[in-house]
Short mmCIF file of C-alpha atoms and ligand atoms in Angstrom, two decimals:
data_model
loop_
_atom_site.label_atom_id
_atom_site.label_comp_id
_atom_site.label_asym_id
_atom_site.label_seq_id
_atom_site.Cartn_x
_atom_site.Cartn_y
_atom_site.Cartn_z
CA UNK A 119 -42.97 17.27 -78.94
CA UNK A 120 -45.25 20.56 -79.11
CA UNK A 121 -45.01 23.77 -78.29
CA UNK A 122 -46.58 26.88 -77.45
CA UNK A 123 -48.39 29.41 -79.95
CA UNK A 124 -46.52 32.20 -78.59
CA UNK A 125 -43.35 29.58 -78.99
CA UNK A 126 -44.41 29.19 -82.41
CA UNK A 127 -44.66 32.58 -83.56
CA UNK A 128 -40.87 33.33 -81.63
CA UNK A 129 -39.62 30.72 -84.32
CA UNK A 130 -41.85 32.17 -87.15
CA UNK A 131 -41.18 35.81 -86.80
CA UNK A 132 -37.40 34.58 -86.78
CA UNK A 133 -38.09 33.42 -90.80
CA UNK A 134 -39.06 36.88 -91.75
CA UNK A 135 -43.16 35.74 -91.13
CA UNK A 136 -45.35 38.44 -90.23
CA UNK A 137 -47.33 38.25 -86.83
CA UNK A 138 -48.99 40.24 -84.49
CA UNK A 139 -46.65 41.89 -81.78
CA UNK A 140 -47.35 40.58 -78.45
CA UNK A 141 -45.55 38.90 -74.89
CA UNK A 142 -46.62 35.97 -72.72
CA UNK A 143 -47.24 36.21 -69.33
CA UNK A 144 -48.62 34.48 -66.14
CA UNK A 145 -50.16 37.26 -63.80
CA UNK A 146 -52.98 39.90 -64.74
CA UNK A 147 -50.84 42.28 -63.51
CA UNK A 148 -48.01 41.06 -65.81
CA UNK A 149 -51.31 40.88 -68.66
CA UNK A 150 -52.26 44.77 -67.73
CA UNK A 151 -48.99 46.03 -68.01
CA UNK A 152 -48.24 44.05 -71.55
CA UNK A 153 -52.00 45.73 -72.80
CA UNK A 154 -50.90 49.14 -71.66
CA UNK A 155 -47.97 48.61 -73.84
CA UNK A 156 -49.69 47.63 -76.79
CA UNK A 157 -52.23 50.43 -76.64
CA UNK A 158 -49.25 53.37 -76.05
CA UNK A 159 -48.21 51.89 -79.03
CA UNK A 160 -51.30 52.35 -81.54
CA UNK A 161 -53.09 48.94 -80.98
CA UNK A 162 -57.01 49.78 -80.64
CA UNK A 163 -57.66 45.92 -79.56
CA UNK A 164 -56.06 43.79 -77.86
CA UNK A 165 -56.29 39.86 -77.34
CA UNK A 166 -55.84 37.46 -74.60
CA UNK A 167 -55.42 33.82 -75.56
CA UNK A 168 -54.80 31.13 -73.24
CA UNK A 169 -51.84 29.16 -73.81
CA UNK A 170 -52.27 25.67 -73.54
CA UNK A 171 -51.17 22.57 -76.40
CA UNK A 172 -54.68 22.21 -78.02
CA UNK A 173 -56.18 23.86 -80.39
CA UNK A 174 -60.07 24.98 -80.39
CA UNK A 175 -59.58 27.33 -77.98
CA UNK A 176 -61.72 30.29 -79.01
CA UNK A 177 -65.01 28.08 -78.75
CA UNK A 178 -63.36 26.39 -75.57
CA UNK A 179 -64.94 26.78 -71.93
CA UNK A 180 -63.66 27.00 -68.96
CA UNK A 181 -64.21 24.46 -65.96
CA UNK A 182 -65.21 27.68 -63.91
CA UNK A 183 -68.32 28.06 -66.67
CA UNK A 184 -65.79 31.09 -68.11
CA UNK A 185 -67.07 31.15 -72.08
CA UNK A 186 -63.87 31.41 -74.02
CA UNK A 187 -60.09 30.76 -74.27
CA UNK A 188 -59.30 33.89 -76.68
CA UNK A 189 -60.60 37.30 -75.71
CA UNK A 190 -60.71 40.57 -77.19
CA UNK A 191 -60.81 43.52 -75.11
CA UNK A 192 -60.70 46.89 -75.50
CA UNK A 193 -58.65 48.30 -72.41
CA UNK A 194 -55.84 47.15 -70.61
CA UNK A 195 -58.85 46.67 -67.33
CA UNK A 196 -60.62 44.39 -69.27
CA UNK A 197 -57.59 42.66 -70.02
CA UNK A 198 -56.91 42.67 -66.15
CA UNK A 199 -60.55 40.78 -65.99
CA UNK A 200 -60.17 38.38 -68.57
CA UNK A 201 -56.49 37.23 -67.59
CA UNK A 202 -57.85 36.60 -63.78
CA UNK A 203 -60.81 34.75 -65.15
CA UNK A 204 -58.40 32.56 -67.53
CA UNK A 205 -54.93 31.62 -65.33
CA UNK A 206 -55.10 28.83 -63.09
CA UNK A 207 -58.35 27.73 -64.38
CA UNK A 208 -59.13 24.19 -66.50
CA UNK A 209 -60.02 24.99 -69.96
CA UNK A 210 -62.02 22.56 -71.95
CA UNK A 211 -61.70 22.35 -75.72
CA UNK A 212 -62.93 19.97 -78.68
CA UNK A 213 -59.24 18.28 -78.62
CA UNK A 214 -58.52 18.31 -74.73
CA UNK A 215 -61.23 15.98 -74.10
CA UNK A 216 -63.26 16.46 -70.97
CA UNK A 217 -60.05 16.49 -68.56
CA UNK A 218 -59.46 19.67 -70.31
CA UNK A 219 -55.81 22.15 -69.68
CA UNK A 220 -54.79 23.75 -67.02
CA UNK A 221 -53.83 27.18 -68.12
CA UNK A 222 -50.71 28.79 -66.60
CA UNK A 223 -49.73 31.22 -69.35
CA UNK A 224 -51.42 33.81 -71.25
CA UNK A 225 -49.86 35.31 -74.86
CA UNK A 226 -51.29 39.29 -74.84
CA UNK A 227 -50.64 40.29 -78.57
CA UNK A 228 -52.01 43.21 -80.87
CA UNK A 229 -55.74 42.34 -82.48
CA UNK A 230 -55.68 43.66 -85.69
CA UNK A 231 -58.80 44.03 -87.84
CA UNK A 232 -59.38 40.78 -89.73
CA UNK A 233 -60.98 40.78 -92.97
CA UNK A 234 -60.38 37.30 -94.14
CA UNK A 235 -59.15 34.10 -92.64
CA UNK A 236 -57.14 31.33 -94.15
CA UNK A 237 -55.77 28.05 -93.57
CA UNK A 238 -51.65 27.10 -94.10
CA UNK A 239 -50.23 24.41 -93.34
CA UNK A 240 -46.71 22.49 -94.28
CA UNK A 241 -46.05 18.91 -93.31
CA UNK A 242 -44.65 15.53 -94.83
CA UNK A 243 -46.91 14.32 -97.23
CA UNK A 244 -45.74 10.41 -97.22
CA UNK A 245 -47.63 9.25 -100.51
CA UNK A 246 -44.91 11.94 -102.26
CA UNK A 247 -42.06 11.43 -99.74
CA UNK A 248 -42.14 14.96 -100.12
CA UNK A 249 -42.74 18.16 -98.01
CA UNK A 250 -46.00 19.76 -99.15
CA UNK A 251 -47.47 23.34 -98.19
CA UNK A 252 -51.56 23.27 -98.05
CA UNK A 253 -53.56 26.29 -97.99
CA UNK A 254 -57.60 26.51 -98.19
CA UNK A 255 -59.57 29.88 -98.20
CA UNK A 256 -61.57 27.94 -95.43
CA UNK A 257 -59.39 29.53 -92.65
CA UNK A 258 -60.38 29.90 -88.47
CA UNK A 259 -62.50 26.35 -88.67
CA UNK A 260 -62.16 22.71 -88.17
CA UNK A 261 -59.64 22.24 -91.41
CA UNK A 262 -60.32 18.32 -90.82
CA UNK A 263 -63.95 19.15 -92.07
CA UNK A 264 -63.32 20.87 -95.12
CA UNK A 265 -61.20 18.38 -95.62
CA UNK A 266 -64.21 15.70 -95.62
CA UNK A 267 -66.57 17.91 -96.84
CA UNK A 268 -65.43 19.97 -99.53
CA UNK A 269 -61.86 18.26 -100.49
CA UNK A 270 -61.84 20.94 -103.43
CA UNK A 271 -60.88 23.90 -101.38
CA UNK A 272 -57.55 22.66 -99.83
CA UNK A 273 -55.21 23.02 -102.39
CA UNK A 274 -51.92 21.65 -101.98
CA UNK A 275 -48.27 22.42 -103.53
CA UNK A 276 -45.74 19.56 -103.31
CA UNK A 277 -42.13 21.06 -102.86
CA UNK A 278 -38.15 19.99 -103.81
CA UNK A 279 -36.68 19.59 -100.66
CA UNK A 280 -33.34 19.74 -102.51
CA UNK A 281 -34.10 23.25 -103.99
CA UNK A 282 -36.89 24.20 -101.35
CA UNK A 283 -39.86 26.09 -101.65
CA UNK A 284 -39.62 28.33 -105.06
CA UNK A 285 -41.27 31.92 -105.20
CA UNK A 286 -43.54 31.10 -107.77
CA UNK A 287 -45.04 28.11 -105.99
CA UNK A 288 -45.70 30.59 -102.51
CA UNK A 289 -47.22 33.16 -105.77
CA UNK A 290 -49.46 30.01 -107.40
CA UNK A 291 -50.61 29.64 -103.80
CA UNK A 292 -51.17 33.08 -102.95
CA UNK A 293 -53.50 32.81 -106.36
CA UNK A 294 -55.15 30.00 -105.45
CA UNK A 295 -56.39 32.14 -102.13
CA UNK A 296 -58.15 34.73 -104.49
CA UNK A 297 -55.11 36.99 -103.58
CA UNK A 298 -54.80 40.26 -105.80
CA UNK A 299 -52.45 42.72 -106.16
CA UNK A 300 -49.90 43.83 -103.38
CA UNK A 301 -51.15 41.29 -101.25
CA UNK A 302 -49.56 38.60 -103.78
CA UNK A 303 -45.81 39.78 -102.68
CA UNK A 304 -47.02 39.69 -98.89
CA UNK A 305 -48.21 36.15 -99.03
CA UNK A 306 -45.84 34.93 -100.53
CA UNK A 307 -43.31 36.22 -98.40
CA UNK A 308 -45.50 34.57 -95.23
CA UNK A 309 -45.58 31.46 -97.03
CA UNK A 310 -41.93 31.14 -98.21
CA UNK A 311 -41.31 32.01 -94.23
CA UNK A 312 -43.24 29.86 -93.16
CA UNK A 313 -41.90 26.63 -95.06
CA UNK A 314 -38.42 27.96 -94.33
CA UNK A 315 -39.46 27.83 -90.41
CA UNK A 316 -40.74 24.19 -91.03
CA UNK A 317 -37.89 23.03 -92.91
CA UNK A 318 -34.98 24.63 -90.55
CA UNK A 319 -36.54 23.99 -87.62
CA UNK A 320 -37.13 19.93 -88.30
CA UNK A 321 -40.62 20.54 -87.62
CA UNK A 322 -43.01 17.63 -88.17
CA UNK A 323 -45.84 20.46 -89.01
CA UNK A 324 -46.27 24.17 -88.81
CA UNK A 325 -49.87 25.55 -88.93
CA UNK A 326 -51.14 28.88 -89.16
CA UNK A 327 -54.96 28.97 -88.54
CA UNK A 328 -56.32 31.35 -89.09
CA UNK A 329 -53.86 33.32 -91.83
CA UNK A 330 -55.39 36.64 -92.01
CA UNK A 331 -56.11 39.32 -94.10
CA UNK A 332 -55.22 42.49 -91.93
CA UNK A 333 -56.20 45.77 -91.88
CA UNK A 334 -53.33 48.21 -90.40
CA UNK A 335 -54.16 51.64 -88.94
CA UNK A 336 -53.23 53.48 -92.18
CA UNK A 337 -55.77 50.93 -93.89
CA UNK A 338 -53.24 49.35 -95.62
CA UNK A 339 -53.95 45.33 -96.16
CA UNK A 340 -51.31 42.80 -95.19
CA UNK A 341 -50.95 39.18 -94.36
CA UNK A 342 -50.47 37.98 -90.74
CA UNK A 343 -50.26 34.88 -89.17
CA UNK A 344 -52.89 34.99 -86.28
CA UNK A 345 -52.67 31.68 -84.51
CA UNK A 346 -49.86 29.45 -84.94
CA UNK A 347 -49.04 25.84 -84.03
CA UNK A 348 -45.32 24.13 -84.12
CA UNK A 349 -44.78 20.28 -83.45
CA UNK A 350 -41.31 19.12 -83.87
CA UNK A 351 -39.81 16.07 -85.13
CA UNK A 352 -38.40 14.43 -82.08
CA UNK A 353 -35.78 12.64 -83.91
CA UNK A 354 -34.19 16.03 -85.07
CA UNK A 355 -34.51 17.91 -81.41
CA UNK A 356 -30.93 16.82 -80.71
CA UNK A 357 -30.01 19.56 -83.08
CA UNK A 358 -31.73 22.42 -81.79
CA UNK A 359 -31.07 23.21 -78.39
CA UNK A 360 -33.43 26.52 -78.44
CA UNK A 361 -36.50 24.66 -79.34
CA UNK A 362 -35.53 21.82 -76.73
CA UNK A 363 -35.81 24.50 -74.01
CA UNK A 364 -38.91 25.77 -74.93
CA UNK A 365 -40.58 21.98 -73.68
CA UNK A 366 -43.16 22.17 -71.33
CA UNK A 367 -43.63 19.47 -69.10
CA UNK A 368 -46.42 20.69 -67.29
CA UNK A 369 -47.98 20.19 -70.94
CA UNK A 370 -47.08 16.79 -71.03
CA UNK A 371 -48.54 13.62 -69.34
CA UNK A 372 -46.70 13.15 -65.89
CA UNK A 373 -46.28 9.28 -66.43
CA UNK A 374 -44.62 9.84 -69.64
CA UNK A 375 -42.17 12.00 -68.11
CA UNK A 376 -41.37 10.00 -65.03
CA UNK A 377 -40.61 6.89 -68.09
CA UNK A 378 -38.38 9.28 -70.05
CA UNK A 379 -36.40 9.83 -66.90
CA UNK A 380 -35.76 5.96 -66.54
CA UNK A 381 -34.79 5.56 -70.19
CA UNK A 382 -38.51 3.21 -71.02
CA UNK A 383 -40.41 4.41 -73.57
CA UNK A 384 -43.98 4.60 -72.42
CA UNK A 385 -47.63 5.34 -73.70
CA UNK A 386 -50.47 5.45 -71.69
CA UNK A 387 -53.30 3.92 -73.54
CA UNK A 388 -57.10 3.51 -72.47
CA UNK A 389 -57.00 -0.58 -71.67
CA UNK A 390 -56.94 -2.49 -68.51
CA UNK A 391 -53.79 -4.95 -69.67
CA UNK A 392 -50.46 -3.12 -68.73
CA UNK A 393 -47.66 -4.46 -70.56
CA UNK A 394 -44.27 -4.29 -69.89
CA UNK A 395 -41.80 -5.64 -73.00
CA UNK A 396 -38.48 -5.31 -74.19
CA UNK A 397 -38.13 -3.63 -78.01
CA UNK A 398 -40.83 -1.55 -79.86
CA UNK A 399 -41.56 -4.44 -82.20
CA UNK A 400 -42.25 -7.08 -79.25
CA UNK A 401 -44.71 -4.65 -77.68
CA UNK A 402 -46.25 -3.56 -81.18
CA UNK A 403 -47.07 -7.24 -81.39
CA UNK A 404 -48.04 -7.99 -77.74
CA UNK A 405 -50.42 -5.22 -78.00
CA UNK A 406 -51.80 -7.21 -80.95
CA UNK A 407 -52.13 -10.12 -79.68
CA UNK A 408 -53.88 -9.08 -76.16
CA UNK A 409 -56.17 -6.86 -78.59
CA UNK A 410 -56.93 -10.41 -80.77
CA UNK A 411 -57.76 -12.91 -77.38
CA UNK A 412 -60.44 -9.84 -76.66
CA UNK A 413 -57.99 -7.49 -74.31
CA UNK A 414 -57.09 -3.87 -74.20
CA UNK A 415 -53.79 -2.57 -73.50
CA UNK A 416 -53.49 -0.08 -70.93
CA UNK A 417 -50.25 1.30 -72.32
CA UNK A 418 -47.46 0.37 -74.77
CA UNK A 419 -43.98 0.06 -72.61
CA UNK A 420 -40.73 -0.53 -74.21
CA UNK A 421 -37.74 -1.19 -71.78
CA UNK A 422 -35.17 -1.12 -74.34
CA UNK A 423 -32.95 -3.85 -75.11
CA UNK A 424 -30.82 -4.21 -71.94
CA UNK A 425 -33.09 -3.42 -68.95
CA UNK A 426 -31.51 -3.23 -65.58
CA UNK A 427 -33.47 -4.02 -62.28
CA UNK A 428 -34.01 -0.60 -61.68
CA UNK A 429 -35.84 0.08 -64.92
CA UNK A 430 -38.61 -2.77 -64.29
CA UNK A 431 -38.63 -1.61 -60.52
CA UNK A 432 -39.54 1.55 -62.00
CA UNK A 433 -41.67 0.46 -65.13
CA UNK A 434 -43.81 -1.24 -62.56
CA UNK A 435 -44.30 1.51 -60.39
CA UNK A 436 -45.38 3.60 -63.62
CA UNK A 437 -47.68 1.14 -64.55
CA UNK A 438 -49.14 0.56 -61.11
CA UNK A 439 -50.10 4.19 -60.94
CA UNK A 440 -52.24 4.01 -63.39
CA UNK A 441 -55.92 3.18 -61.79
CA UNK A 442 -57.18 1.61 -65.02
CA UNK A 443 -54.72 -1.39 -65.08
CA UNK A 444 -56.75 -4.42 -63.95
CA UNK A 445 -53.81 -6.81 -64.69
CA UNK A 446 -49.99 -6.92 -65.80
CA UNK A 447 -48.33 -9.18 -69.01
CA UNK A 448 -44.75 -9.31 -69.20
CA UNK A 449 -42.98 -10.12 -72.70
CA UNK A 450 -39.68 -10.43 -72.54
CA UNK A 451 -37.12 -11.89 -75.35
CA UNK A 452 -33.83 -12.62 -73.82
CA UNK A 453 -32.13 -11.68 -76.95
CA UNK A 454 -29.04 -10.02 -75.54
CA UNK A 455 -30.50 -9.74 -72.23
CA UNK A 456 -30.00 -12.59 -69.75
CA UNK A 457 -33.48 -13.84 -68.77
CA UNK A 458 -32.19 -14.52 -64.76
CA UNK A 459 -31.56 -10.92 -64.40
CA UNK A 460 -34.85 -9.70 -65.87
CA UNK A 461 -36.85 -12.99 -63.40
CA UNK A 462 -34.93 -11.53 -60.29
CA UNK A 463 -35.44 -7.48 -61.95
CA UNK A 464 -39.04 -8.69 -61.79
CA UNK A 465 -38.91 -10.68 -58.51
CA UNK A 466 -37.75 -7.52 -56.59
CA UNK A 467 -39.63 -5.23 -58.26
CA UNK A 468 -42.54 -7.02 -57.57
CA UNK A 469 -41.86 -7.37 -53.92
CA UNK A 470 -40.83 -3.76 -53.56
CA UNK A 471 -44.42 -2.65 -55.00
CA UNK A 472 -46.47 -5.22 -53.01
CA UNK A 473 -48.12 -6.31 -56.15
CA UNK A 474 -52.17 -7.59 -55.64
CA UNK A 475 -52.83 -7.38 -59.32
CA UNK A 476 -52.47 -10.68 -61.65
CA UNK A 477 -49.28 -10.89 -63.08
CA UNK A 478 -48.98 -13.10 -66.00
CA UNK A 479 -45.05 -13.56 -67.83
CA UNK A 480 -43.48 -14.81 -70.41
CA UNK A 481 -39.78 -15.56 -71.05
CA UNK A 482 -37.88 -16.39 -73.56
CA UNK A 483 -34.23 -17.05 -74.92
CA UNK A 484 -30.61 -16.28 -73.44
CA UNK A 485 -30.78 -18.58 -70.46
CA UNK A 486 -34.68 -18.59 -70.02
CA UNK A 487 -34.16 -21.77 -67.69
CA UNK A 488 -32.96 -20.22 -64.86
CA UNK A 489 -35.28 -17.60 -65.29
CA UNK A 490 -37.90 -19.56 -64.99
CA UNK A 491 -36.76 -21.39 -61.64
CA UNK A 492 -35.76 -17.94 -60.28
CA UNK A 493 -39.56 -16.73 -60.53
CA UNK A 494 -41.09 -20.45 -59.26
CA UNK A 495 -38.65 -20.27 -56.32
CA UNK A 496 -39.73 -16.68 -55.89
CA UNK A 497 -42.41 -17.79 -53.53
CA UNK A 498 -45.17 -15.12 -55.69
CA UNK A 499 -48.02 -16.06 -57.54
CA UNK A 500 -47.72 -15.11 -60.73
CA UNK A 501 -48.75 -16.93 -63.83
CA UNK A 502 -46.23 -18.01 -66.12
CA UNK A 503 -46.94 -18.59 -70.30
CA UNK A 504 -45.21 -20.34 -72.38
CA UNK A 505 -45.67 -18.83 -75.78
CA UNK A 506 -47.15 -15.41 -76.37
CA UNK A 507 -50.54 -16.81 -77.20
CA UNK A 508 -50.77 -18.73 -74.08
CA UNK A 509 -49.79 -16.08 -71.97
CA UNK A 510 -51.97 -13.10 -73.55
CA UNK A 511 -55.08 -15.60 -73.31
CA UNK A 512 -53.96 -16.13 -69.51
CA UNK A 513 -54.06 -12.82 -68.55
CA UNK A 514 -57.30 -11.60 -70.57
CA UNK A 515 -58.86 -14.42 -68.52
CA UNK A 516 -57.37 -13.07 -65.33
CA UNK A 517 -58.56 -9.82 -65.77
CA UNK A 518 -61.84 -10.87 -66.67
CA UNK A 519 -62.70 -9.09 -69.78
P1 GDP B 1728 -57.85 28.58 -81.30
O1 GDP B 1728 -59.21 28.42 -81.08
O2 GDP B 1728 -57.56 27.90 -80.16
O3 GDP B 1728 -57.34 28.33 -83.11
O4 GDP B 1728 -57.40 29.77 -81.30
P2 GDP B 1728 -57.20 31.06 -82.61
O5 GDP B 1728 -55.97 31.80 -82.19
O6 GDP B 1728 -57.18 30.38 -83.89
O7 GDP B 1728 -58.35 31.97 -82.38
C1 GDP B 1728 -59.71 31.37 -82.56
C2 GDP B 1728 -60.57 33.14 -83.48
O8 GDP B 1728 -60.27 34.19 -82.55
C3 GDP B 1728 -59.74 33.49 -84.75
O9 GDP B 1728 -60.38 32.17 -85.57
C4 GDP B 1728 -60.31 34.65 -84.72
O10 GDP B 1728 -61.71 34.65 -85.07
C5 GDP B 1728 -60.13 34.94 -83.18
N1 GDP B 1728 -58.89 35.78 -83.43
C6 GDP B 1728 -58.14 35.04 -82.59
N2 GDP B 1728 -56.72 36.59 -82.63
C7 GDP B 1728 -57.39 37.32 -83.08
C8 GDP B 1728 -57.38 38.48 -83.33
O11 GDP B 1728 -55.81 39.00 -82.93
N3 GDP B 1728 -57.96 39.62 -83.65
C9 GDP B 1728 -59.18 39.28 -83.92
N4 GDP B 1728 -59.77 40.00 -84.70
N5 GDP B 1728 -59.80 37.83 -84.29
C10 GDP B 1728 -58.72 37.10 -83.20
MN1 MN B 1729 -56.75 28.89 -84.76
#
């Protein structure tokens, strides 16, 4: 699960990471009010930031033609104007795809003077099976590009999870960023806080880009997390009620939300052949075999080990609401489940949804003969496959790819 920048900054602040002061809002009036408060407290510049679960906002363009999802403003009236131009409009960035994302929330924050931009992230390093912190002097830009063109500019520190990040490691990274004097201490405190956020929140990734040297009104330089991205490890979400509440359903694919209501594991893909399968491993191999025979899966859909008639019906409805689906492959192995129960569910679902697309069904396992009989006697024009390969070839042929 992803969360918004303003939420990520709330979490970071709890662990002592310095972030610019700011508040979230959803109307231009509220944006103006927050800005007035910030100016009254001595900020000389305020930033209005579109809150969407995608990066590249600064260089993004709204479908209305308005340029930039991150705007600096000198007056509260300007904040009002910029907020009005962003709210309710669709922002397209490098990461959103051409369809873009609707902006319905803004972060209005103090915009300190930035002297230098760095990059910092914590994630799990699969090679060493340990957390790592990565920093780079090349902040504010596409880190993938830095990794490709000048990998030596990314410095990594492996962390022993049993003891956590050590202060010397944080100072070492601060040194790698070329920091001197008081800034080393300021950076070390911030980096330790970033690691602590990652660890305590069970995050999959915490990314600060840019991490900035900012200049305070007194001329003093400190470090601040100007942008923040946190994604959660969903398997650990159950133990973070406060973070569960940060879920923004408006940012998630509607079909995936509908699927999760029925206990279905559904991920939309780009192809034309929908698959309905029980078990994640079987779902993966079904997608592989569709591809092997020249087709393209339209989704990953695991109805689970004990799929009920209602779940199968819900699954069909979800599949059918995707306009790119041209055919369906049902591949069920009745290990625990009775194939006849599934067959009955398929027949009911096809009748209820008035399915017109080609449907190939492959059943195997427990009580399979009764299941096949139910399908054969249903009067529906479905195609049966004897093996996975047979079924996959039949569905690929039926959709005519
Ligand atoms: P992203 O484009 O979605 O990654 O959004 P960011 O929050 O990283 O903003 C993009 C760029 O806008 C940053 O790299 C900064 O250069 C600039 N920016 C963002 N916030 C501030 C701020 O508070 N002060 C200043 N001076 N610039 C900012
Ligand atoms: Mn950024």
